Short mmCIF file of C-alpha atoms in Angstrom, two decimals:
data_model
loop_
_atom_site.label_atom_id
_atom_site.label_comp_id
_atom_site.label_asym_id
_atom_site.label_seq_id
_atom_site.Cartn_x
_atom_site.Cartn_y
_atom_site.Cartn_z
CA UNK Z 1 -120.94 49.00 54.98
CA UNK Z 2 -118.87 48.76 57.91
CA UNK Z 3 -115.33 46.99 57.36
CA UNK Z 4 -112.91 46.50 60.27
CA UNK Z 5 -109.18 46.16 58.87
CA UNK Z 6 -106.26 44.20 60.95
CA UNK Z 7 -103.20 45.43 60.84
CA UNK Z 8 -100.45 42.78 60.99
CA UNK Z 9 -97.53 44.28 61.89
CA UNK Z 10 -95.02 42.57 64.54
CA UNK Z 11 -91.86 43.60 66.19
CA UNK Z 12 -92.43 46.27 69.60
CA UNK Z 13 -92.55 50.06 68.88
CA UNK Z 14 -94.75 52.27 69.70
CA UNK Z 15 -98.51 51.93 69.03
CA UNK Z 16 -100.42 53.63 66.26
CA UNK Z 17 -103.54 56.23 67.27
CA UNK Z 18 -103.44 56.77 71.08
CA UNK Z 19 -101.31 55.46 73.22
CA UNK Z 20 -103.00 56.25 76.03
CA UNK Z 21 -105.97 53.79 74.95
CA UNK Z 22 -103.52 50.87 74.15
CA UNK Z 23 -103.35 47.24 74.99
CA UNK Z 24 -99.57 47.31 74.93
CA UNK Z 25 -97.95 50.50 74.11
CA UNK Z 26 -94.98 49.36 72.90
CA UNK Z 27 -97.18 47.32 70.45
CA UNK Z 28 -97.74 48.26 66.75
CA UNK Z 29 -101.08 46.05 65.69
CA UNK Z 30 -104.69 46.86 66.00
CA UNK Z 31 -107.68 47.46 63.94
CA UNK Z 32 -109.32 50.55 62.01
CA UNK Z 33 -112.86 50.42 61.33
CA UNK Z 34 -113.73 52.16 57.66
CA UNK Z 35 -117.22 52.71 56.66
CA UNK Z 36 -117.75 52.91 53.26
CA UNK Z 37 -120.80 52.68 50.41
CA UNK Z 38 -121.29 49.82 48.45
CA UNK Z 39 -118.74 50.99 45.66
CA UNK Z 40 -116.02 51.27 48.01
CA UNK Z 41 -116.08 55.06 48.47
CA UNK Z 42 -114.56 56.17 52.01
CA UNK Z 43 -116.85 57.84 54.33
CA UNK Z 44 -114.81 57.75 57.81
CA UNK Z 45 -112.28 55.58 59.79
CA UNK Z 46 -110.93 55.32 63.08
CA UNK Z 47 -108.81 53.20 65.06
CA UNK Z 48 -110.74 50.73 67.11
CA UNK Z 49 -108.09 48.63 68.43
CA UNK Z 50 -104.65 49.40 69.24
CA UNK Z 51 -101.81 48.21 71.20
CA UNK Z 52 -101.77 44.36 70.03
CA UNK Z 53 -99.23 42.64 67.42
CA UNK Z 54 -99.49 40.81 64.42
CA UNK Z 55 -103.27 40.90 64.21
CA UNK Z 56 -103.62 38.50 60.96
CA UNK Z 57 -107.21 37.37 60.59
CA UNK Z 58 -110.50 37.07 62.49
CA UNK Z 59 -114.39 36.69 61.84
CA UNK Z 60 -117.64 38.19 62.12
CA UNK Z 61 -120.13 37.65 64.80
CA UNK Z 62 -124.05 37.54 64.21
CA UNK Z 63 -124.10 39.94 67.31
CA UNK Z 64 -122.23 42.62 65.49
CA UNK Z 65 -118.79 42.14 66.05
CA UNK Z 66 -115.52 41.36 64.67
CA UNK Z 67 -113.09 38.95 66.69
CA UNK Z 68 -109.27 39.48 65.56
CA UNK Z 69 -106.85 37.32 66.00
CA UNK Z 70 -103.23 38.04 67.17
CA UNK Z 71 -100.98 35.40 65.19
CA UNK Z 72 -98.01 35.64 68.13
CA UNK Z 73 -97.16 34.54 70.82
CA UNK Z 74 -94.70 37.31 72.07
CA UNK Z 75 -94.60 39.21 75.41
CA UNK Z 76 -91.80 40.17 77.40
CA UNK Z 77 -92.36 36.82 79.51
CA UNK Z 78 -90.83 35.08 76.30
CA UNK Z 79 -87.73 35.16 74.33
CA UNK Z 80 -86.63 36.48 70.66
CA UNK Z 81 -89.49 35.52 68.21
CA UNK Z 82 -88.30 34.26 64.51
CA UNK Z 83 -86.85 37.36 63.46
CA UNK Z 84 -84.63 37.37 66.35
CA UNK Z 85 -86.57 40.33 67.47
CA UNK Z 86 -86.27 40.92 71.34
CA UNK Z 87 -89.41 41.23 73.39
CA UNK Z 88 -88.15 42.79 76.37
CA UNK Z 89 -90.47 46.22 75.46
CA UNK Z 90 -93.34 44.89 75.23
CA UNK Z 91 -95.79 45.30 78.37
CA UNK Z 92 -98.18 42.79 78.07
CA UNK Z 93 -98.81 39.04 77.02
CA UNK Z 94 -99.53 38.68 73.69
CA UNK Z 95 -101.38 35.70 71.24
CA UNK Z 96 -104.99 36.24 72.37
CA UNK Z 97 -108.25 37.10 70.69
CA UNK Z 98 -110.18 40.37 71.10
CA UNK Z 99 -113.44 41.36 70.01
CA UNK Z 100 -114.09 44.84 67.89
CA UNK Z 101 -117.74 46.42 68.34
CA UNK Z 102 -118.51 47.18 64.24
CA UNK Z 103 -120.09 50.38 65.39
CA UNK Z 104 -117.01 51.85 68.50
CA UNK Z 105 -114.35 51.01 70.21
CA UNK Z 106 -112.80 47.97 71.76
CA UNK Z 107 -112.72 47.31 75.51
CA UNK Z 108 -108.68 46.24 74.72
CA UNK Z 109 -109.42 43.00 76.98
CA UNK Z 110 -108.21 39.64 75.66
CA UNK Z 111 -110.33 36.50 76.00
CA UNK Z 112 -107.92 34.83 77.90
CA UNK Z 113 -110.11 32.01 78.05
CA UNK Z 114 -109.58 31.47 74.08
CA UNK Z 115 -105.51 30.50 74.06
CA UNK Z 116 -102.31 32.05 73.70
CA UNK Z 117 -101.52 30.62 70.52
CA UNK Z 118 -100.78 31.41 67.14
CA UNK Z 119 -104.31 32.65 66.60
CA UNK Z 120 -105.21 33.26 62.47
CA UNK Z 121 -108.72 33.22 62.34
CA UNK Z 122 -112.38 32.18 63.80
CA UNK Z 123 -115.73 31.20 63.10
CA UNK Z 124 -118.95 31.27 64.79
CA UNK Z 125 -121.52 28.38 65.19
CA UNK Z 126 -125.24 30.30 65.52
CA UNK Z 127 -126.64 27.16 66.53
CA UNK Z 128 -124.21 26.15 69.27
CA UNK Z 129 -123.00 29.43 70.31
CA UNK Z 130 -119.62 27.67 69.93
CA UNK Z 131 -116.34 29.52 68.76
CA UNK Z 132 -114.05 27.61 66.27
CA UNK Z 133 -110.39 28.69 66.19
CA UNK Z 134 -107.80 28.03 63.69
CA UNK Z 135 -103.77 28.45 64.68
CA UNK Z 136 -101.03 29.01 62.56
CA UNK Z 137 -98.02 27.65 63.65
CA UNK Z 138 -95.37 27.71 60.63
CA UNK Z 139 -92.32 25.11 62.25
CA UNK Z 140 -94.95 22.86 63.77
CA UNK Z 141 -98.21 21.02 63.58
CA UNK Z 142 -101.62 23.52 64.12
CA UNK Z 143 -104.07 22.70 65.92
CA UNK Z 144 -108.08 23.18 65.19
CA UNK Z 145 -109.87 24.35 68.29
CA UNK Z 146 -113.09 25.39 69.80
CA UNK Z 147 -113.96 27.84 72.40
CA UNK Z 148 -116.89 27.33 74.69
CA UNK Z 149 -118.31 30.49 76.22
CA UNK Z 150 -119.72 30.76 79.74
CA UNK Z 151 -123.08 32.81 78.07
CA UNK Z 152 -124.40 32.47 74.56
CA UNK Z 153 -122.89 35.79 72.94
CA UNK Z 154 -126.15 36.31 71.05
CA UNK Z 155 -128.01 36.51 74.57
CA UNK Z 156 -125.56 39.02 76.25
CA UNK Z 157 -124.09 40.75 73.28
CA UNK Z 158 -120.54 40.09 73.47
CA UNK Z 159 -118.19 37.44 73.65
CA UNK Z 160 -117.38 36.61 77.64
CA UNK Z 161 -114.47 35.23 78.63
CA UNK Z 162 -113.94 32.44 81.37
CA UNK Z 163 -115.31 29.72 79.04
CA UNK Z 164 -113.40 26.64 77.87
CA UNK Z 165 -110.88 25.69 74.99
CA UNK Z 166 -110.65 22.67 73.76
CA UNK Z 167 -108.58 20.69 70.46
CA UNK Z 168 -109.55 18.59 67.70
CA UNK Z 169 -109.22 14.97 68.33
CA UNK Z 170 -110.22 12.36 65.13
CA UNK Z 171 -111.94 9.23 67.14
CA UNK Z 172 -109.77 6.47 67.89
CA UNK Z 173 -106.98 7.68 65.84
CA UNK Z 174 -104.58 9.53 68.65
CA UNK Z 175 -102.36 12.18 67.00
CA UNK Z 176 -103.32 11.60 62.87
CA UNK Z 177 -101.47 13.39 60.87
CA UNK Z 178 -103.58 15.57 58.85
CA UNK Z 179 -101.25 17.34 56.70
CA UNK Z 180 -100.04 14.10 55.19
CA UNK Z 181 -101.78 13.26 51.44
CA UNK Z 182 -105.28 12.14 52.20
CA UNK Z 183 -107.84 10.06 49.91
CA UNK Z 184 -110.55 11.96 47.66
CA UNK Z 185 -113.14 13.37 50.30
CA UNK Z 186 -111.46 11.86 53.42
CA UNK Z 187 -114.10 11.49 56.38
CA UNK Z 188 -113.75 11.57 60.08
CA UNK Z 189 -115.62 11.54 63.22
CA UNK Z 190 -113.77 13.63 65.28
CA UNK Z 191 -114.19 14.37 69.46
CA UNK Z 192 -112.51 17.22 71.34
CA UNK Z 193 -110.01 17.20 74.34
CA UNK Z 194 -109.73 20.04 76.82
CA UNK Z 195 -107.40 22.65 77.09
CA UNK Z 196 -106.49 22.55 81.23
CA UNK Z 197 -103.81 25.60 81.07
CA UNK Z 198 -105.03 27.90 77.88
CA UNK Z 199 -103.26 31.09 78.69
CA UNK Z 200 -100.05 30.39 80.23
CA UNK Z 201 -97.64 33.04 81.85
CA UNK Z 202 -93.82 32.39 81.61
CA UNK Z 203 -91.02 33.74 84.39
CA UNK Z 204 -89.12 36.12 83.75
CA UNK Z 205 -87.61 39.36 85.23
CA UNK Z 206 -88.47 42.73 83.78
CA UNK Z 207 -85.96 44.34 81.18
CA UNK Z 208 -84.18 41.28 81.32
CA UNK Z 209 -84.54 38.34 77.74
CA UNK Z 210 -86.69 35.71 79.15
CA UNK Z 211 -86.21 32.43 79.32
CA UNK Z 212 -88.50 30.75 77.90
CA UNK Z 213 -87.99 30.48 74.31
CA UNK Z 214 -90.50 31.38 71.83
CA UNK Z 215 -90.75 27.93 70.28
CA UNK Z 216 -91.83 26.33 74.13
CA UNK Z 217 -94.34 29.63 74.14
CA UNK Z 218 -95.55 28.93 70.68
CA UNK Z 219 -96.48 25.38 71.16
CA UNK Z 220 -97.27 25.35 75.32
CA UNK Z 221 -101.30 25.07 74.30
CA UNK Z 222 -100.92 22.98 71.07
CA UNK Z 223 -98.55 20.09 73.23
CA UNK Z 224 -101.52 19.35 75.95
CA UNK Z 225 -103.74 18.82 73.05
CA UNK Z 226 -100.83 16.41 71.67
CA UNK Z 227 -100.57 14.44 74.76
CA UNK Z 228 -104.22 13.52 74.73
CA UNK Z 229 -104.22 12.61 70.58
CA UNK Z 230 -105.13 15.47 69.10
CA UNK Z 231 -104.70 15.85 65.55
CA UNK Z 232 -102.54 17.67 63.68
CA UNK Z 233 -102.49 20.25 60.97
CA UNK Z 234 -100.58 22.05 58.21
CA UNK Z 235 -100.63 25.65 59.52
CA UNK Z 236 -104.10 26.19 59.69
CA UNK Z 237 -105.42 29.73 58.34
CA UNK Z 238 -108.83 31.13 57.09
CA UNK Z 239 -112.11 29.77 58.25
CA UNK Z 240 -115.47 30.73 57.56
CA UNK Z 241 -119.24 29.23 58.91
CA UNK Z 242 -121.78 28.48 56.62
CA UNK Z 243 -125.26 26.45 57.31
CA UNK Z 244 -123.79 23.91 60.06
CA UNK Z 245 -120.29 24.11 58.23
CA UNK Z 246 -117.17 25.46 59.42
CA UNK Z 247 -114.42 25.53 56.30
CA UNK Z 248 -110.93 26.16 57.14
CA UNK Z 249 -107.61 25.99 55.64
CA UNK Z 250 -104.51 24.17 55.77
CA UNK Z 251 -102.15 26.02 53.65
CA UNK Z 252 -99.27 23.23 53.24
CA UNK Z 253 -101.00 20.20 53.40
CA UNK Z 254 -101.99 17.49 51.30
CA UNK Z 255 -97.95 16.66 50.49
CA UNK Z 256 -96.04 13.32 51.91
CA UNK Z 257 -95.93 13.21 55.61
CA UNK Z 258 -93.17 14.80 57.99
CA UNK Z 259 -91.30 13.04 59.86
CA UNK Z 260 -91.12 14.53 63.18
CA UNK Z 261 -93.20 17.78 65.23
CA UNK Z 262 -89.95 19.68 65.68
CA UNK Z 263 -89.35 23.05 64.36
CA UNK Z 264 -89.37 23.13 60.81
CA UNK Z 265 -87.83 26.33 58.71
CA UNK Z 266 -89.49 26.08 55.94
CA UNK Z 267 -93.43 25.55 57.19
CA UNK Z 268 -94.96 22.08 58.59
CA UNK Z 269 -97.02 20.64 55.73
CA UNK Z 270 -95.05 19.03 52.01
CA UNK Z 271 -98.01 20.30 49.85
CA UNK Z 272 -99.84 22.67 48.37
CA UNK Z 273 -102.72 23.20 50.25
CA UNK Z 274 -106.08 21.48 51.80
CA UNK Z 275 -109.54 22.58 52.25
CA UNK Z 276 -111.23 21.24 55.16
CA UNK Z 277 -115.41 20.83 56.29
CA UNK Z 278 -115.77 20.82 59.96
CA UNK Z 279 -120.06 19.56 60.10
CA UNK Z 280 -120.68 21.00 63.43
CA UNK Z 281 -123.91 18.60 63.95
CA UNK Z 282 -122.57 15.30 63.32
CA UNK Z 283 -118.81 16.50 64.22
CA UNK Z 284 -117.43 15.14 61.38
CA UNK Z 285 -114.55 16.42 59.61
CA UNK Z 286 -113.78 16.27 55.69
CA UNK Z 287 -111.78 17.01 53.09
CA UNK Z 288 -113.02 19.13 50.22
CA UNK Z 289 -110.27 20.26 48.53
CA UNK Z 290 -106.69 18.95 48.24
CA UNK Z 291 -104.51 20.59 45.78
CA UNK Z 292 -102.51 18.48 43.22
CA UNK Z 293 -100.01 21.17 42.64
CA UNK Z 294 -98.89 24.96 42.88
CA UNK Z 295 -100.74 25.60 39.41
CA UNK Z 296 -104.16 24.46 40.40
CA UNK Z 297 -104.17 26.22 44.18
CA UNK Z 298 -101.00 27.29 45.79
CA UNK Z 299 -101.17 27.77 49.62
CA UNK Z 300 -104.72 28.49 50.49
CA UNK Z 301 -104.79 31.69 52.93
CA UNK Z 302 -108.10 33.13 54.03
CA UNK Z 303 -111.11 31.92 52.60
CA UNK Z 304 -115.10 33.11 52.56
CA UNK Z 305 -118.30 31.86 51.13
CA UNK Z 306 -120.43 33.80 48.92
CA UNK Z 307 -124.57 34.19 49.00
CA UNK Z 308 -124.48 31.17 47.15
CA UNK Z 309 -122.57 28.97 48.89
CA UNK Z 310 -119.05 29.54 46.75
CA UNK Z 311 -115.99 29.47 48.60
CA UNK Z 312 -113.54 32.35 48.03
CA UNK Z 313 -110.17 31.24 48.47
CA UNK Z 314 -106.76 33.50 48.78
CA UNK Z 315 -103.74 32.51 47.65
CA UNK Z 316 -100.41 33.24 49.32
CA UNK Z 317 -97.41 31.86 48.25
CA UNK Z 318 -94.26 33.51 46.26
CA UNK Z 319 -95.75 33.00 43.07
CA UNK Z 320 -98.61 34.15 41.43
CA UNK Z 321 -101.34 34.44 43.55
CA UNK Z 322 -105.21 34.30 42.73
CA UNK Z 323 -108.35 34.60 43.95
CA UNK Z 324 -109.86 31.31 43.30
CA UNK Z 325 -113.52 30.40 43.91
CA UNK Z 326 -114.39 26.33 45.11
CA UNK Z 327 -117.78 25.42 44.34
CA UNK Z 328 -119.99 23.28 46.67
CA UNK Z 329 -119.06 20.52 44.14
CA UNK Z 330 -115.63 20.58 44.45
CA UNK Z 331 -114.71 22.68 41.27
CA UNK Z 332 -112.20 25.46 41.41
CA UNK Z 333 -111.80 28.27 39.29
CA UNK Z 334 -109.89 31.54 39.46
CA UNK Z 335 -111.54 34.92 40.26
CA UNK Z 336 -108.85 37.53 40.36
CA UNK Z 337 -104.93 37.30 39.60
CA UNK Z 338 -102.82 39.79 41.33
CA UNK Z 339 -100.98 41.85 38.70
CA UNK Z 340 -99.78 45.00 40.50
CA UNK Z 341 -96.38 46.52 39.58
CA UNK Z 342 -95.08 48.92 42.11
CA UNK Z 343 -94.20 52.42 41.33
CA UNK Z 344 -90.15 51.45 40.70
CA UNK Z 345 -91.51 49.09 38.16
CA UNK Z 346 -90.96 45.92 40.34
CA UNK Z 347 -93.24 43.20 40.28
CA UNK Z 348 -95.34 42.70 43.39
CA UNK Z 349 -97.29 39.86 41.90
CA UNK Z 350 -96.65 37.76 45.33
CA UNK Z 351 -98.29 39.96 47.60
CA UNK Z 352 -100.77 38.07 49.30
CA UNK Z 353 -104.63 38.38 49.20
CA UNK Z 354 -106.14 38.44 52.30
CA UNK Z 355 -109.38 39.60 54.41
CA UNK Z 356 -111.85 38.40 51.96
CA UNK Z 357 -115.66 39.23 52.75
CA UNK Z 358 -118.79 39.76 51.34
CA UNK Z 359 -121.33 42.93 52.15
CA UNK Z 360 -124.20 41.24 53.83
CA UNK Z 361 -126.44 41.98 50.86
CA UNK Z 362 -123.79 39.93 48.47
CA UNK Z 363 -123.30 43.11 46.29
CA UNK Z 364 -119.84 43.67 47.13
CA UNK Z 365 -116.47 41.53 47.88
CA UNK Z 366 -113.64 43.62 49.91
CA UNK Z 367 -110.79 42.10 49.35
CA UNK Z 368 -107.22 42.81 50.54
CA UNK Z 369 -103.54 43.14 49.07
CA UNK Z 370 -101.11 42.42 51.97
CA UNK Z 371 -97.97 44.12 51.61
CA UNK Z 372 -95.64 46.75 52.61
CA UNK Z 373 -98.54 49.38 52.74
CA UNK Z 374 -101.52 47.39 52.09
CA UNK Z 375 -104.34 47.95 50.05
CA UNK Z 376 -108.10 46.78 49.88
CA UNK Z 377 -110.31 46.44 46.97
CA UNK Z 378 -114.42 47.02 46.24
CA UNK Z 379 -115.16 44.64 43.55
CA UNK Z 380 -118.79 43.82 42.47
CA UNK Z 381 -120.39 41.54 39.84
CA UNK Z 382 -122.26 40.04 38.56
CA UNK Z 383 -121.55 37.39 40.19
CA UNK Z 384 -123.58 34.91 38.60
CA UNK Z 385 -121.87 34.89 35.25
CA UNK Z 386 -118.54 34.55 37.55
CA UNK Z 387 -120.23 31.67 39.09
CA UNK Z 388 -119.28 32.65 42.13
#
């Protein structure tokens, strides 16, 4: 099996691998592609990509790609990020999507085309040829989005950029607010505005802070959607496709309403987490999951669907975090807890999981612990008596 790791790592410094082959130099994401056997033995990696910044989450491509997503913003055209980290060394724009050949190297060119956003993850429509995007902004509604290619990537074998972005809109309901409570199985019919000005460049004068601030960077794409009604989300973050279904993830949502789209500290969304079912044919949108509280499902992260139609949720939050699976009937259960003590004897039980997928054949679910110095796991079943 071929797996191709992200690296999310933010801040400038110098790139990992070489630097020659970089995006940005003085940036310290990317991608390693690890080949390994269906038990999770290492037979080789490499880097593939190298040079981009916080690379959180992307998806596979029936072509035989992976797309990864930087989850940023930042680029020396715009100013401190949330850590207060300066920008002024990095080289190039950053908060675009790139795609990873499973068997090489990347070409290190951003599909523009796609947004400068908070990008966390995508998902592929076979039957369209259409790209859906999730974004991840933490202070401020997300948006849900779809890319429109100028070529079918199954015909030419690669993503293309040049195509068109455009935002989720539900039908005669101008800016709903999605992360608010919703009823059991909450139904939509949903149209999609375009994107005009998708990846914007800010002034600013080399070595010098820019002026642009990263909150006007971070929601420059999400605000034209606005203006025209599009809706909005609770930090949208893992998405997967499935038979004419794109699932995704709104990790606070589902609690009372805010009351405004400014910045918020602590994450836009008041609850614990929402599943959502994007039907690609009809374009209607649905609720599958809403969680009643942190001990049921607690901030639903990246998310998969098994051979059988399961969906494999991660949980990241600062509590205990699980593996949960979500059957097509709307029952959850839990997979995996995370129970890892670090060598100091400290618990590490909050560390994330992340970067769930299944080997094509269904044998095998990689899974990953984000942390510090991450970690990813083999773990086979059977999965039948799991029910998974």
């Amino acid at each position: 099996y071929i797996l191709v790791r992200n690296h999310e790592i933010n801040g400038p410094g110098p790139a990992f691998g070489d630097p020659g082959g970089a995006y940005d130099p003085m940036a310290q994401g990317g991608t390693t592609t690890v080949e390994v056997t269906p038990f999770g033995e290492v037979v080789r990696s490499y880097t593939s990509l190298n040079g981009t910044q916080m690379n959180c989450s992307g998806g596979p491509m029936p072509w035989g790609s992976w797309i990864t997503c930087e989850e940023t913003i930042n680029g020396p055209d715009v100013g401190p990020d949330f850590t207060g980290v300066s920008n002024v060394p990095l080289t190039q724009r950053h908060g675009f999507i790139f795609e990873v050949p499973k068997d090489g190297q990347s070409d290190r060119a951003p599909i523009t085309s796609a947004g400068r956003f908070a990008h966390e993850s995508v998902a592929f429509d076979p039957h369209d040829g259409v790209l859906y995007l999730t974004e991840d902004n933490f202070g401020f509604p997300s948006g849900f989005y779809r890319y429109l290619p100028p070529r079918d990537p199954r015909e030419v074998g690669r993503l293309l950029d040049g195509g068109r972005l455009q935002m989720l809109k539900v039908r005669g309901r101008p800016n709903l607010d999605l992360a608010a409570e919703q009823e059991p199985r909450a139904t939509y019919q949903v149209e999609w505005v375009d994107i005009e000005d998708p990846a914007p460049s800010f002034p600013y004068t080399p070595g010098q802070p820019a002026p642009t601030t990263n909150d006007e960077a971070l929601t420059y794409v999400a605000r034209q959607g606005w203006a025209q009604g599009a809706a909005y989300f609770s930090r949208l973050e893992g998405s997967a496709y499935d038979d004419g279904v794109v699932y995704f993830c709104a990790t606070q949502g589902g609690g009372p309403a805010e009351t405004s789209i400014g910045p918020i500290p602590d994450g836009y969304g008041n609850g614990h987490g929402q599943i959502w079912a994007y039907h690609t044919r009809s374009s209607m949108l649905q609720l599958v999951y809403q969680s009643p509280g942190p001990d049921v499902l607690d901030f639903p992260d990246n998310v998969t669907t098994s051979p059988r139609g399961t969906l494999v949720v991660c949980e990241d939050n600062v509590n205990d975090n699980y593996l949960r699976g979500l059957t097509r009937g709307g029952q959850l259960f839990d997979i995996a807890l995370n129970r890892i003590v670090s060598r100091s004897g400290a618990p590490r039980f909050n560390d994330e999981f992340a970067g769930s997928t299944f080997s094509p054949d269904g044998h095998t679910l990689f899974v990953n612990i984000q942390a510090s110095r991450g970690m990813t796991f083999a773990i086979w079943g059977p999965w039948e008596r799991l029910g998974v």
